[in-house]
Coordinates of C-alpha atoms in Angstrom, one line a residue:
M743 CA 0.0 0.0 0.0
T744 CA 1.4 3.4 -1.0
V745 CA 2.2 5.7 2.0
Q746 CA -0.6 8.1 2.2
P747 CA -0.5 11.7 3.6
P748 CA -2.6 12.8 6.6
F749 CA -4.7 14.8 4.2
L750 CA -4.7 15.2 0.4
P751 CA -2.8 18.3 -0.4
M752 CA -4.7 21.5 -1.2
T753 CA -1.8 23.8 -1.8
M754 CA 1.6 23.5 -3.4
E755 CA 3.2 24.1 0.0
E756 CA 1.7 20.9 1.1
A757 CA 2.7 19.2 -2.1
E758 CA 6.4 20.3 -1.8
R759 CA 6.5 18.9 1.8
L760 CA 5.5 15.5 0.2
G761 CA 8.1 15.9 -2.5
I762 CA 5.6 16.6 -5.2
D763 CA 6.3 19.3 -7.8
R764 CA 3.4 18.3 -10.2
F765 CA 0.3 16.3 -9.5
D766 CA -0.7 13.3 -11.6
I767 CA -4.4 14.1 -11.0
I768 CA -6.2 17.2 -9.6
L769 CA -9.7 16.7 -8.1
I770 CA -12.1 19.7 -8.3
T771 CA -15.1 19.4 -6.1
G772 CA -18.2 21.6 -5.0
D773 CA -17.9 20.3 -1.5
A774 CA -15.4 21.4 1.2
Y775 CA -12.6 18.7 1.4
V776 CA -13.5 16.4 4.3
D777 CA -11.2 13.5 4.6
H778 CA -13.9 10.9 5.3
P779 CA -15.1 7.9 3.3
S780 CA -18.7 9.2 3.1
F781 CA -17.3 12.2 1.0
G782 CA -16.7 11.1 -2.6
T783 CA -13.6 13.4 -3.2
A784 CA -11.8 11.9 -0.2
L785 CA -12.6 8.4 -1.2
I786 CA -11.6 8.7 -4.8
G787 CA -8.5 10.7 -3.9
R788 CA -7.3 8.1 -1.4
V789 CA -8.0 5.2 -3.9
L790 CA -5.9 6.9 -6.6
W791 CA -3.1 7.6 -4.1
D792 CA -3.2 4.0 -3.1
A793 CA -2.8 3.0 -6.7
G794 CA 0.4 5.0 -6.9
F795 CA -0.8 8.4 -8.3
S796 CA -0.3 11.8 -6.6
V797 CA -3.5 13.7 -6.0
G798 CA -4.3 17.3 -5.2
V799 CA -7.7 18.8 -4.2
I800 CA -9.3 22.1 -5.3
A801 CA -12.3 22.5 -3.1
Q802 CA -15.1 24.9 -3.9
P803 CA -13.1 27.2 -6.2
D804 CA -14.3 30.6 -6.9
W805 CA -15.7 30.1 -10.4
R806 CA -15.7 33.9 -11.1
S807 CA -11.9 34.1 -11.3
D808 CA -9.1 32.0 -12.5
A809 CA -6.8 32.0 -9.4
D810 CA -8.4 29.0 -7.6
F811 CA -8.3 26.8 -10.6
R812 CA -4.6 27.6 -11.2
R813 CA -3.6 27.0 -7.7
L814 CA -2.2 23.5 -8.1
G815 CA -0.9 23.9 -11.7
T816 CA -1.4 21.5 -14.5
P817 CA -1.9 17.8 -13.7
G818 CA 0.3 15.3 -15.5
L819 CA -2.7 13.1 -16.3
F820 CA -6.2 14.7 -15.8
F821 CA -8.5 16.9 -14.0
S822 CA -11.5 15.3 -12.3
V823 CA -14.5 17.4 -11.7
S824 CA -17.5 16.7 -9.4
A825 CA -20.3 18.9 -8.1
G826 CA -20.0 17.1 -4.7
N827 CA -21.9 14.5 -2.7
V828 CA -25.3 15.9 -3.8
D829 CA -26.6 17.3 -7.2
S830 CA -25.8 21.0 -6.9
L831 CA -29.4 22.0 -7.7
V832 CA -30.9 19.5 -5.2
N833 CA -28.5 21.0 -2.7
A834 CA -29.4 24.7 -3.6
F835 CA -33.2 24.5 -3.7
T836 CA -36.1 23.1 -1.6
P837 CA -38.7 20.9 -3.3
N838 CA -40.9 24.1 -3.8
L839 CA -37.9 25.8 -5.5
K840 CA -37.0 28.2 -2.8
R841 CA -33.2 28.8 -2.6
R842 CA -31.7 27.4 0.6
S843 CA -29.9 29.8 2.9
S844 CA -27.0 27.5 3.8
D845 CA -25.0 24.6 2.5
V846 CA -24.1 21.8 4.9
Y847 CA -21.2 20.7 2.7
S848 CA -19.5 24.1 3.1
P849 CA -17.4 25.5 6.0
G850 CA -19.8 27.4 8.2
G851 CA -22.6 26.5 5.9
R852 CA -21.7 29.3 3.6
L853 CA -23.0 29.3 0.0
L854 CA -19.8 28.7 -2.1
R855 CA -20.8 26.6 -5.1
P856 CA -22.5 27.6 -8.3
D857 CA -25.6 26.0 -9.7
R858 CA -24.9 23.3 -12.2
A859 CA -21.4 23.1 -10.7
T860 CA -20.2 20.4 -12.9
L861 CA -20.7 22.4 -16.0
V862 CA -19.3 25.6 -14.5
Y863 CA -16.2 24.0 -13.3
T864 CA -15.6 22.0 -16.4
D865 CA -16.1 25.1 -18.7
K866 CA -13.5 26.9 -16.6
V867 CA -11.0 24.1 -16.6
H868 CA -11.3 23.5 -20.3
A869 CA -10.7 27.2 -21.0
L870 CA -7.7 27.5 -18.7
F871 CA -6.1 24.1 -19.5
P872 CA -7.2 23.3 -23.1
G873 CA -4.8 20.4 -23.7
T874 CA -5.4 18.6 -20.4
P875 CA -8.0 15.7 -20.2
V876 CA -11.0 16.4 -18.1
V877 CA -13.1 13.6 -16.5
I878 CA -16.4 14.4 -14.8
G879 CA -18.1 12.2 -12.2
G880 CA -20.0 12.2 -9.0
I881 CA -23.8 12.0 -8.5
E882 CA -24.6 15.1 -10.6
A883 CA -22.8 13.8 -13.7
S884 CA -23.7 10.2 -13.1
L885 CA -27.5 10.8 -13.1
R886 CA -27.5 13.3 -15.9
R887 CA -25.6 11.1 -18.4
F888 CA -28.6 10.8 -20.7
A889 CA -31.1 13.5 -21.8
H890 CA -33.1 14.1 -18.7
Y891 CA -36.0 16.1 -17.4
D892 CA -34.6 19.0 -15.2
Y893 CA -37.1 20.1 -12.6
W894 CA -35.4 23.4 -12.0
S895 CA -35.7 24.7 -15.6
D896 CA -38.9 22.6 -16.2
S897 CA -37.3 21.4 -19.4
V898 CA -35.6 18.3 -21.0
R899 CA -31.9 18.9 -21.0
Q900 CA -29.2 17.3 -23.0
S901 CA -26.8 14.8 -21.5
I902 CA -24.4 16.6 -19.3
L903 CA -21.6 15.2 -21.5
A904 CA -23.1 16.9 -24.6
D905 CA -23.0 20.3 -22.7
A906 CA -19.7 19.9 -20.7
P907 CA -16.3 20.0 -22.5
A908 CA -15.2 16.8 -20.8
D909 CA -13.4 13.8 -22.4
L910 CA -15.1 11.1 -20.2
L911 CA -17.9 10.8 -17.8
V912 CA -17.6 8.3 -14.9
F913 CA -20.9 7.0 -13.6
G914 CA -21.5 4.9 -10.5
M915 CA -19.1 4.7 -7.5
G916 CA -16.0 5.2 -9.7
E917 CA -13.0 3.4 -8.1
H918 CA -12.4 0.9 -10.9
Q919 CA -13.0 3.6 -13.6
V920 CA -10.7 6.3 -12.3
V921 CA -7.8 3.9 -11.6
A922 CA -8.2 2.5 -15.1
I923 CA -8.2 5.9 -16.7
A924 CA -5.2 7.0 -14.7
R925 CA -3.2 3.9 -15.6
R926 CA -3.9 4.1 -19.4
L927 CA -3.2 7.8 -19.7
A928 CA 0.0 7.2 -17.7
A929 CA 0.9 4.5 -20.3
G930 CA 0.6 7.0 -23.1
E931 CA -2.9 6.5 -24.4
A932 CA -4.9 9.4 -25.5
A933 CA -8.0 10.4 -23.7
G934 CA -10.0 10.0 -26.9
S935 CA -9.1 6.3 -27.1
L936 CA -10.5 5.4 -23.8
T937 CA -13.9 4.2 -25.1
D938 CA -14.1 0.7 -23.6
I939 CA -13.9 1.2 -19.9
P940 CA -17.0 -0.1 -18.1
G941 CA -18.8 2.5 -15.9
T942 CA -17.9 5.4 -18.3
A943 CA -19.6 7.3 -21.0
Y944 CA -18.0 9.2 -23.9
R945 CA -18.9 11.3 -27.0
V946 CA -18.7 10.3 -30.7
D947 CA -18.9 12.8 -33.4
L948 CA -21.9 12.5 -35.8
K949 CA -19.8 11.5 -38.8
T950 CA -18.0 8.7 -36.9
W951 CA -21.3 7.5 -35.5
R952 CA -22.9 7.2 -38.8
A953 CA -20.0 5.1 -40.0
T954 CA -20.2 2.9 -36.9
D955 CA -21.7 -0.7 -36.8
H956 CA -24.4 -0.4 -34.2
T957 CA -24.7 -4.1 -33.6
G958 CA -24.6 -4.6 -29.8
Y959 CA -25.7 -1.1 -29.0
V960 CA -29.1 0.0 -27.6
V961 CA -29.8 3.2 -29.5
L962 CA -32.2 5.4 -27.6
P963 CA -34.6 7.9 -29.1
S964 CA -32.6 11.1 -29.9
Y965 CA -32.5 14.2 -27.7
G966 CA -34.8 16.0 -30.1
E967 CA -37.3 13.1 -29.9
V968 CA -37.4 12.8 -26.1
R969 CA -37.5 16.6 -25.8
D970 CA -40.6 16.9 -28.0
D971 CA -42.4 13.5 -27.5
R972 CA -43.3 12.3 -24.0
Y973 CA -43.8 8.7 -25.3
A974 CA -40.3 8.8 -26.7
Y975 CA -38.9 10.0 -23.4
A976 CA -40.7 7.2 -21.4
R977 CA -39.4 4.6 -23.9
A978 CA -35.8 5.9 -23.8
F979 CA -35.9 5.8 -20.0
A980 CA -37.2 2.2 -19.9
E981 CA -34.5 1.1 -22.4
H982 CA -31.5 2.5 -20.6
Y983 CA -32.9 1.4 -17.2
R984 CA -32.9 -2.1 -18.4
E985 CA -29.2 -2.0 -19.3
Q986 CA -28.0 -0.9 -15.8
D987 CA -26.6 -4.3 -14.9
P988 CA -22.8 -4.9 -15.0
M989 CA -23.1 -8.4 -16.4
R990 CA -26.0 -8.3 -18.9
G991 CA -26.0 -4.5 -19.7
R992 CA -25.1 -3.5 -23.3
R993 CA -23.7 -0.2 -24.6
V994 CA -26.3 2.5 -24.8
A995 CA -26.1 5.4 -27.2
Q996 CA -28.2 8.5 -27.5
P997 CA -27.9 10.9 -30.5
H998 CA -27.7 14.7 -29.7
P999 CA -27.7 17.6 -32.2
K1000 CA -23.9 17.9 -32.2
T1001 CA -22.7 14.6 -30.9
V1002 CA -23.7 11.1 -29.8
V1003 CA -23.3 10.1 -26.1
V1004 CA -22.4 6.5 -25.6
Q1005 CA -22.6 4.7 -22.2
N1006 CA -20.6 1.6 -21.7
P1007 CA -22.0 -1.2 -19.4
P1008 CA -21.8 -0.4 -15.7
A1009 CA -18.5 -1.3 -13.9
M1010 CA -18.4 -4.6 -12.0
P1011 CA -19.2 -4.3 -8.3
L1012 CA -16.2 -4.1 -6.0
S1013 CA -15.5 -7.5 -4.4
G1014 CA -15.6 -7.8 -0.5
E1015 CA -11.8 -7.6 -0.4
E1016 CA -11.7 -4.5 -2.7
L1017 CA -14.4 -2.8 -0.5
D1018 CA -12.3 -3.6 2.6
R1019 CA -9.3 -2.0 1.2
V1020 CA -11.1 1.1 0.0
Y1021 CA -12.7 1.8 3.4
E1022 CA -9.6 0.9 5.4
L1023 CA -7.5 3.7 3.8
P1024 CA -6.3 6.1 6.4
Y1025 CA -9.0 8.7 6.4
A1026 CA -8.6 11.4 9.0
R1027 CA -12.4 11.6 9.6
A1028 CA -12.0 15.4 9.8
A1029 CA -12.2 18.5 7.6
H1030 CA -8.9 19.8 6.1
P1031 CA -7.1 21.7 8.7
S1032 CA -7.1 24.9 6.6
Y1033 CA -10.8 25.4 7.5
T1034 CA -11.5 27.7 10.4
E1035 CA -15.3 26.8 10.5
P1036 CA -16.9 23.4 10.9
V1037 CA -18.4 21.6 7.9
P1038 CA -21.9 20.8 9.2
A1039 CA -22.3 17.6 7.0
L1040 CA -19.4 15.9 8.8
E1041 CA -20.7 15.7 12.4
P1042 CA -23.7 13.4 11.7
V1043 CA -21.5 10.9 9.9
R1044 CA -18.0 11.4 11.5
F1045 CA -18.1 8.1 13.5
S1046 CA -20.3 6.2 11.1
V1047 CA -19.3 3.1 9.1
V1048 CA -20.3 2.0 5.5
S1049 CA -20.9 -1.7 5.7
H1050 CA -22.1 -2.3 2.1
R1051 CA -23.2 -0.8 -1.1
G1052 CA -26.2 -1.3 -3.4
C1053 CA -29.9 -1.6 -2.8
F1054 CA -32.4 -4.0 -4.4
G1055 CA -35.5 -2.1 -3.0
S1056 CA -36.2 -0.5 -6.4
C1057 CA -38.2 2.4 -5.0
S1058 CA -39.4 4.4 -8.0
F1059 CA -38.4 7.8 -6.6
C1060 CA -34.8 6.6 -6.0
A1061 CA -32.1 6.6 -8.7
L1062 CA -29.8 4.3 -6.9
T1063 CA -30.3 1.6 -9.5
H1064 CA -28.5 3.9 -12.0
H1065 CA -25.7 4.7 -9.5
Q1066 CA -24.8 2.0 -7.0
G1067 CA -26.9 -0.8 -8.6
R1068 CA -29.0 -3.6 -7.2
I1069 CA -26.3 -6.0 -6.3
I1070 CA -25.4 -5.9 -2.6
Q1071 CA -21.6 -5.6 -2.1
S1072 CA -20.8 -6.3 1.6
R1073 CA -17.5 -5.7 3.5
S1074 CA -16.0 -8.4 5.7
I1075 CA -16.9 -8.3 9.4
D1076 CA -13.2 -8.2 10.3
S1077 CA -12.6 -5.1 8.2
I1078 CA -15.5 -3.2 9.8
V1079 CA -14.2 -4.2 13.2
R1080 CA -10.8 -2.9 12.4
E1081 CA -12.3 0.4 11.3
V1082 CA -14.3 0.9 14.4
E1083 CA -11.2 -0.1 16.6
R1084 CA -9.4 2.7 14.9
M1085 CA -12.2 5.1 15.5
A1086 CA -12.4 4.0 19.1
A1087 CA -8.7 5.0 19.5
M1088 CA -9.4 8.6 18.4
P1089 CA -9.4 11.1 21.2
E1090 CA -12.7 12.7 19.8
F1091 CA -14.6 9.4 19.9
T1092 CA -17.2 9.4 22.7
G1093 CA -18.1 5.7 22.5
V1094 CA -20.9 6.0 20.0
V1095 CA -20.8 4.6 16.6
Q1096 CA -23.4 6.8 14.9
D1097 CA -24.4 4.4 12.1
V1098 CA -23.4 1.1 10.6
G1099 CA -25.2 0.6 7.2
G1100 CA -25.5 1.5 3.7
P1101 CA -28.5 2.6 1.5
T1102 CA -30.5 0.2 3.6
A1103 CA -28.8 -1.1 6.8
N1104 CA -30.4 -4.5 6.9
M1105 CA -29.4 -5.5 3.4
Y1106 CA -25.9 -6.2 4.8
G1107 CA -24.8 -9.7 4.0
I1108 CA -27.8 -10.5 1.8
H1109 CA -26.7 -12.3 -1.3
C1110 CA -28.2 -14.0 -4.4
G1111 CA -26.2 -16.7 -6.1
R1112 CA -27.3 -15.4 -9.5
W1113 CA -25.5 -12.1 -8.9
D1114 CA -22.1 -13.7 -9.2
D1115 CA -22.3 -14.9 -12.8
A1116 CA -25.6 -13.7 -14.4
G1117 CA -26.4 -10.4 -12.7
T1118 CA -29.8 -9.3 -11.5
C1119 CA -33.0 -10.7 -13.1
P1120 CA -34.2 -8.5 -16.0
D1121 CA -37.9 -9.6 -15.4
R1122 CA -38.4 -9.2 -11.6
R1123 CA -37.5 -7.1 -8.6
C1124 CA -35.2 -8.7 -6.1
I1125 CA -37.3 -7.4 -3.2
D1126 CA -40.2 -9.5 -4.3
C1127 CA -38.2 -12.6 -5.1
P1128 CA -38.9 -15.8 -3.0
A1129 CA -35.5 -17.2 -4.0
L1130 CA -33.6 -14.3 -2.2
D1131 CA -32.0 -15.4 1.1
R1132 CA -33.2 -12.7 3.4
S1133 CA -31.3 -13.9 6.5
H1134 CA -30.1 -11.3 8.9
K1135 CA -27.5 -13.6 10.5
E1136 CA -24.5 -11.8 9.0
Q1137 CA -25.7 -8.4 10.1
L1138 CA -26.3 -9.7 13.7
R1139 CA -22.9 -11.2 13.7
L1140 CA -21.4 -7.9 12.7
L1141 CA -23.4 -5.9 15.3
R1142 CA -22.4 -8.3 18.1
R1143 CA -18.8 -8.1 17.2
L1144 CA -18.9 -4.3 17.2
R1145 CA -20.6 -4.2 20.6
E1146 CA -17.7 -6.1 22.1
I1147 CA -15.0 -3.6 21.0
P1148 CA -13.4 -1.9 24.1
G1149 CA -14.4 1.8 24.2
V1150 CA -17.6 1.3 22.3
K1151 CA -20.7 2.1 24.3
R1152 CA -23.4 2.1 21.6
V1153 CA -23.7 1.0 18.0
F1154 CA -26.6 2.7 16.3
I1155 CA -28.4 2.0 13.0
A1156 CA -29.2 5.5 11.8
S1157 CA -29.5 4.8 8.1
G1158 CA -32.9 3.1 8.5
I1159 CA -34.0 -0.4 7.9
R1160 CA -36.3 -2.0 5.3
Y1161 CA -39.1 -3.3 7.3
D1162 CA -40.5 -5.6 4.5
L1163 CA -37.3 -7.6 4.9
I1164 CA -38.3 -8.4 8.5
G1165 CA -40.9 -11.1 8.7
P1166 CA -42.6 -12.7 11.7
E1167 CA -39.8 -15.3 11.8
D1168 CA -37.4 -12.4 12.5
R1169 CA -38.8 -11.4 16.0
D1170 CA -35.5 -12.1 17.7
Y1171 CA -33.6 -9.9 15.1
L1172 CA -36.0 -7.0 15.6
A1173 CA -35.8 -7.4 19.4
E1174 CA -32.0 -7.3 19.3
V1175 CA -32.1 -4.3 17.1
C1176 CA -34.5 -2.5 19.4
E1177 CA -32.5 -3.4 22.5
H1178 CA -29.1 -2.4 21.3
H1179 CA -29.0 -0.4 18.1
I1180 CA -31.7 2.3 18.2
S1181 CA -32.2 4.9 20.9
G1182 CA -35.8 6.1 21.3
H1183 CA -36.8 6.0 17.7
L1184 CA -36.5 3.6 14.7
K1185 CA -36.6 5.2 11.3
V1186 CA -38.8 3.5 8.6
A1187 CA -40.0 4.6 5.3
P1188 CA -43.5 3.4 4.5
E1189 CA -43.9 6.6 2.4
H1190 CA -47.6 6.0 1.9
V1191 CA -50.6 3.8 2.8
S1192 CA -52.8 4.2 -0.3
A1193 CA -52.6 1.1 -2.4
R1194 CA -52.3 2.8 -5.7
V1195 CA -49.8 5.3 -4.4
S1196 CA -47.6 2.6 -2.8
A1197 CA -47.7 0.6 -6.0
S1198 CA -46.7 3.7 -8.0
M1199 CA -43.8 4.3 -5.6
G1200 CA -42.6 0.6 -5.8
K1201 CA -43.3 0.4 -2.0
P1202 CA -44.9 -2.5 -0.1
S1203 CA -48.6 -2.4 0.8
R1204 CA -50.1 -0.9 3.9
E1205 CA -50.7 -4.4 5.3
V1206 CA -47.0 -5.1 5.3
F1207 CA -46.2 -2.0 7.3
E1208 CA -49.1 -2.7 9.7
A1209 CA -47.9 -6.2 10.4
F1210 CA -44.4 -4.8 11.1
R1211 CA -45.7 -2.0 13.3
E1212 CA -47.6 -4.6 15.3
R1213 CA -44.5 -6.6 15.9
F1214 CA -42.6 -3.5 16.9
E1215 CA -45.3 -2.4 19.3
A1216 CA -45.4 -5.9 20.9
L1217 CA -41.8 -5.6 21.7
Q1218 CA -42.5 -2.4 23.8
A1219 CA -44.7 -4.2 26.3
G1220 CA -43.3 -3.9 29.8
K1221 CA -40.5 -1.5 28.9
S1222 CA -40.0 1.5 31.3
K1223 CA -38.7 3.5 28.3
R1224 CA -40.6 2.7 25.3
Q1225 CA -39.4 3.2 21.7
Y1226 CA -41.2 4.8 18.8
L1227 CA -41.3 4.4 15.1
V1228 CA -40.4 7.5 13.1
P1229 CA -42.1 6.9 9.7
Y1230 CA -41.1 8.9 6.6
F1231 CA -44.0 9.8 4.4
M1232 CA -44.1 11.5 1.0
S1233 CA -46.6 13.8 -0.5
G1234 CA -47.1 14.9 -4.2
H1235 CA -45.8 11.7 -5.7
P1236 CA -47.0 10.7 -9.2
G1237 CA -50.3 8.6 -8.9
C1238 CA -51.3 10.4 -5.7
R1239 CA -54.5 12.3 -5.5
I1240 CA -55.8 14.5 -2.7
E1241 CA -58.1 11.7 -1.5
D1242 CA -55.0 9.5 -1.1
M1243 CA -53.4 12.2 1.1
V1244 CA -56.6 12.4 3.2
E1245 CA -56.4 8.6 3.6
L1246 CA -52.8 9.0 4.8
A1247 CA -53.7 11.8 7.2
E1248 CA -56.4 9.7 8.7
Y1249 CA -54.0 6.9 9.1
V1250 CA -51.5 8.9 11.0
R1251 CA -54.2 10.4 13.1
D1252 CA -55.5 7.0 14.1
T1253 CA -52.1 5.4 14.8
G1254 CA -50.5 8.4 16.5
L1255 CA -47.7 8.4 13.9
Y1256 CA -48.0 12.2 13.2
T1257 CA -44.5 13.2 12.1
E1258 CA -42.6 16.1 10.8
Q1259 CA -40.7 13.7 8.5
V1260 CA -42.7 14.5 5.3
Q1261 CA -40.9 14.9 2.0
D1262 CA -42.7 16.6 -0.9
F1263 CA -41.7 14.7 -3.9
T1264 CA -38.9 16.3 -5.8
P1265 CA -38.3 15.1 -9.4
T1266 CA -34.5 14.4 -9.4
P1267 CA -32.8 13.1 -12.5
M1268 CA -33.0 9.5 -13.6
S1269 CA -35.6 8.1 -11.4
I1270 CA -38.7 6.2 -12.5
S1271 CA -40.9 8.7 -10.7
T1272 CA -39.3 11.7 -12.4
T1273 CA -40.1 10.1 -15.7
I1274 CA -43.7 9.7 -14.7
Y1275 CA -43.8 13.3 -13.4
H1276 CA -42.6 14.7 -16.7
T1277 CA -44.5 12.4 -19.1
G1278 CA -47.5 11.3 -17.1
L1279 CA -46.7 7.8 -18.3
D1280 CA -45.5 4.6 -16.6
P1281 CA -42.2 4.1 -18.6
F1282 CA -42.6 0.3 -18.6
T1283 CA -46.2 0.1 -19.7
L1284 CA -46.8 3.5 -21.2
K1285 CA -50.0 3.8 -19.3
E1286 CA -51.2 7.2 -18.2
V1287 CA -50.5 8.1 -14.6
Y1288 CA -52.1 11.0 -12.6
V1289 CA -49.5 13.6 -11.6
P1290 CA -50.3 16.3 -9.0
R1291 CA -48.7 19.7 -9.7
D1292 CA -48.4 23.3 -8.5
R1293 CA -51.0 24.2 -5.9
E1294 CA -52.2 20.7 -5.5
K1295 CA -48.8 19.7 -4.3
R1296 CA -48.9 22.3 -1.7
V1297 CA -52.4 21.1 -0.6
Q1298 CA -51.1 17.5 -0.4
R1299 CA -48.2 18.5 1.8
A1300 CA -50.4 20.6 4.0
L1301 CA -52.6 17.7 4.7
M1302 CA -49.8 15.8 6.3
H1303 CA -49.2 18.7 8.7
Y1304 CA -52.9 19.2 9.4
R1305 CA -52.2 20.2 12.9
D1306 CA -50.2 23.3 11.9
P1307 CA -52.4 26.4 12.1
K1308 CA -50.6 27.9 9.1
N1309 CA -52.0 25.0 6.9
Y1310 CA -55.6 25.5 7.9
G1311 CA -56.7 27.1 4.7
L1312 CA -54.9 24.5 2.5
V1313 CA -56.2 21.6 4.6
C1314 CA -59.8 22.7 4.3
E1315 CA -59.4 23.3 0.6
G1316 CA -58.1 19.7 0.2
L1317 CA -60.8 18.2 2.3
R1318 CA -63.4 19.9 0.3
A1319 CA -61.8 18.9 -3.0
A1320 CA -61.9 15.2 -1.8
G1321 CA -65.5 15.6 -0.8
R1322 CA -64.5 15.0 2.9
E1323 CA -66.1 18.1 4.6
D1324 CA -67.0 15.6 7.4
L1325 CA -63.4 16.0 8.6
I1326 CA -63.9 19.7 9.1
G1327 CA -65.4 20.2 12.5
N1328 CA -64.8 19.7 16.3
A1329 CA -65.3 16.0 16.6
W1330 CA -62.3 13.9 17.8
N1331 CA -61.7 12.6 14.3
C1332 CA -61.6 15.9 12.4
L1333 CA -58.5 17.1 10.7
A1334 CA -59.4 20.7 10.7
P1335 CA -61.5 22.5 13.4
A1336 CA -64.7 24.3 12.4
R1337 CA -64.2 28.1 12.7
R1338 CA -66.9 30.3 14.1
K1339 CA -68.5 32.6 11.5
K1340 CA -67.8 36.2 12.0
G1341 CA -70.6 37.9 14.1
A1342 CA -72.0 34.5 15.3
R1343 CA -72.9 34.4 19.0
R1344 CA -71.3 31.9 21.4
P1345 CA -73.8 29.4 22.7

């Protein structure tokens, strides 16, 4: 393993102390540089360093001047550009398109990144260093790699690779890809020849494309077609969605007015040994020492542990299928134990492991034999498959080992669990999780209870959640300190009508699950739900789907916060629209109180 610095260098002074006069690779990011494996720049930088390349970081450069971009000179191999851990527009705006007043990925929460940061940074780098290859990646580039609906401009935009002057786009988690790019450029290959690396996308000029044999390619409807025809957009989404498997996926191409964007099949998942190595690199778990203000996003995850990647839940509103994929990639228990032991030796560690998990904590260790040589099934969802081994034995083994580490007082699961993986036979598992791994609350995400909305979301039925809730409540009997479920609900999702939100509001009233954890659906790039929001069509069946918009979305959200006096008018409006005036009054079951008419006498 290559000797790594305490932090990746951000200045030439730091580089000189390491004996570096020119970096191989310079990473430009929209986030502050936090040396923690939950932050993409730190992880990619450490992986490249481990592979033998010198790496410098330019974090949150001032895009209005040249100085920050020139700070580290010209890299020997390439610039890598990322907007950061979150799409820059998701980060900058609330679901109702109000600009946020702070940025948790910036020191002091200050607003330091531009909108559409990947494009802005790449344009700047290309102008200042015209002969140097530029590779774009991160969540913003990954999920905008095809023509996509952009909620913030209410338009269909080109692939980000058609707009950004970059040589390659890395999609997915990126470790295999960036190391392959670095090695091949170091061997003297030209950036334009790197067209066969899994997990990357590249451009082909129109003349070359017309002369290319398209056998083996899935050619999507063109940008012009998907921009102008909602059926073409929906078909294009379904076609590239089906190719997001590393073993059975084919090349996908989409013509644009001036170029053709080609996506190679996804990169192979990292093996358990590779994941262990990535997460055991010597992260400082701290912001770069040059910062004088804290980076708010660090504290909730500083002493958390990534146990695995991937999620086979296939929720319609989540784009993880296009990024981490459905195949679960789990680290070894020994590796995670070593990581927690190192954390426990840090003077700042208070004895609490904040989280052990991944996209869904209780998918750790779950595996399907088909994944090894055939990939995921093209015609079914893993979450529904009776052949999937849903055992939680490996997760329990892991949690028990972590509880035994000296200096560790509590090990929490904060990333949430998938309750529909916990059946009646898993009572002991649920009891152990409740006893040792949650504090007063367990986060779960039913999202809705209406049958048609749950189906549109790809979530389990109300009955599945009710059965889990009953098992959870049964475990609270006799406890001096009872625990509570914290459910996440969503309003305004495609397929949801006002009467569905009234049904959900009545459910939380009757169960006592009233919560502030309500998310108004935001159409983010490359999810099934966003495709439905834009087209009004289910992309796999091309059937019409109802889509709430504008004021109705506000009414739907208000119904979930029916106790808030500020929402009174919208709640009454929604109840009347649903024909449920019976819920306006002073009876115990009413969602909005009756208001005395002006001038009326009190009885």
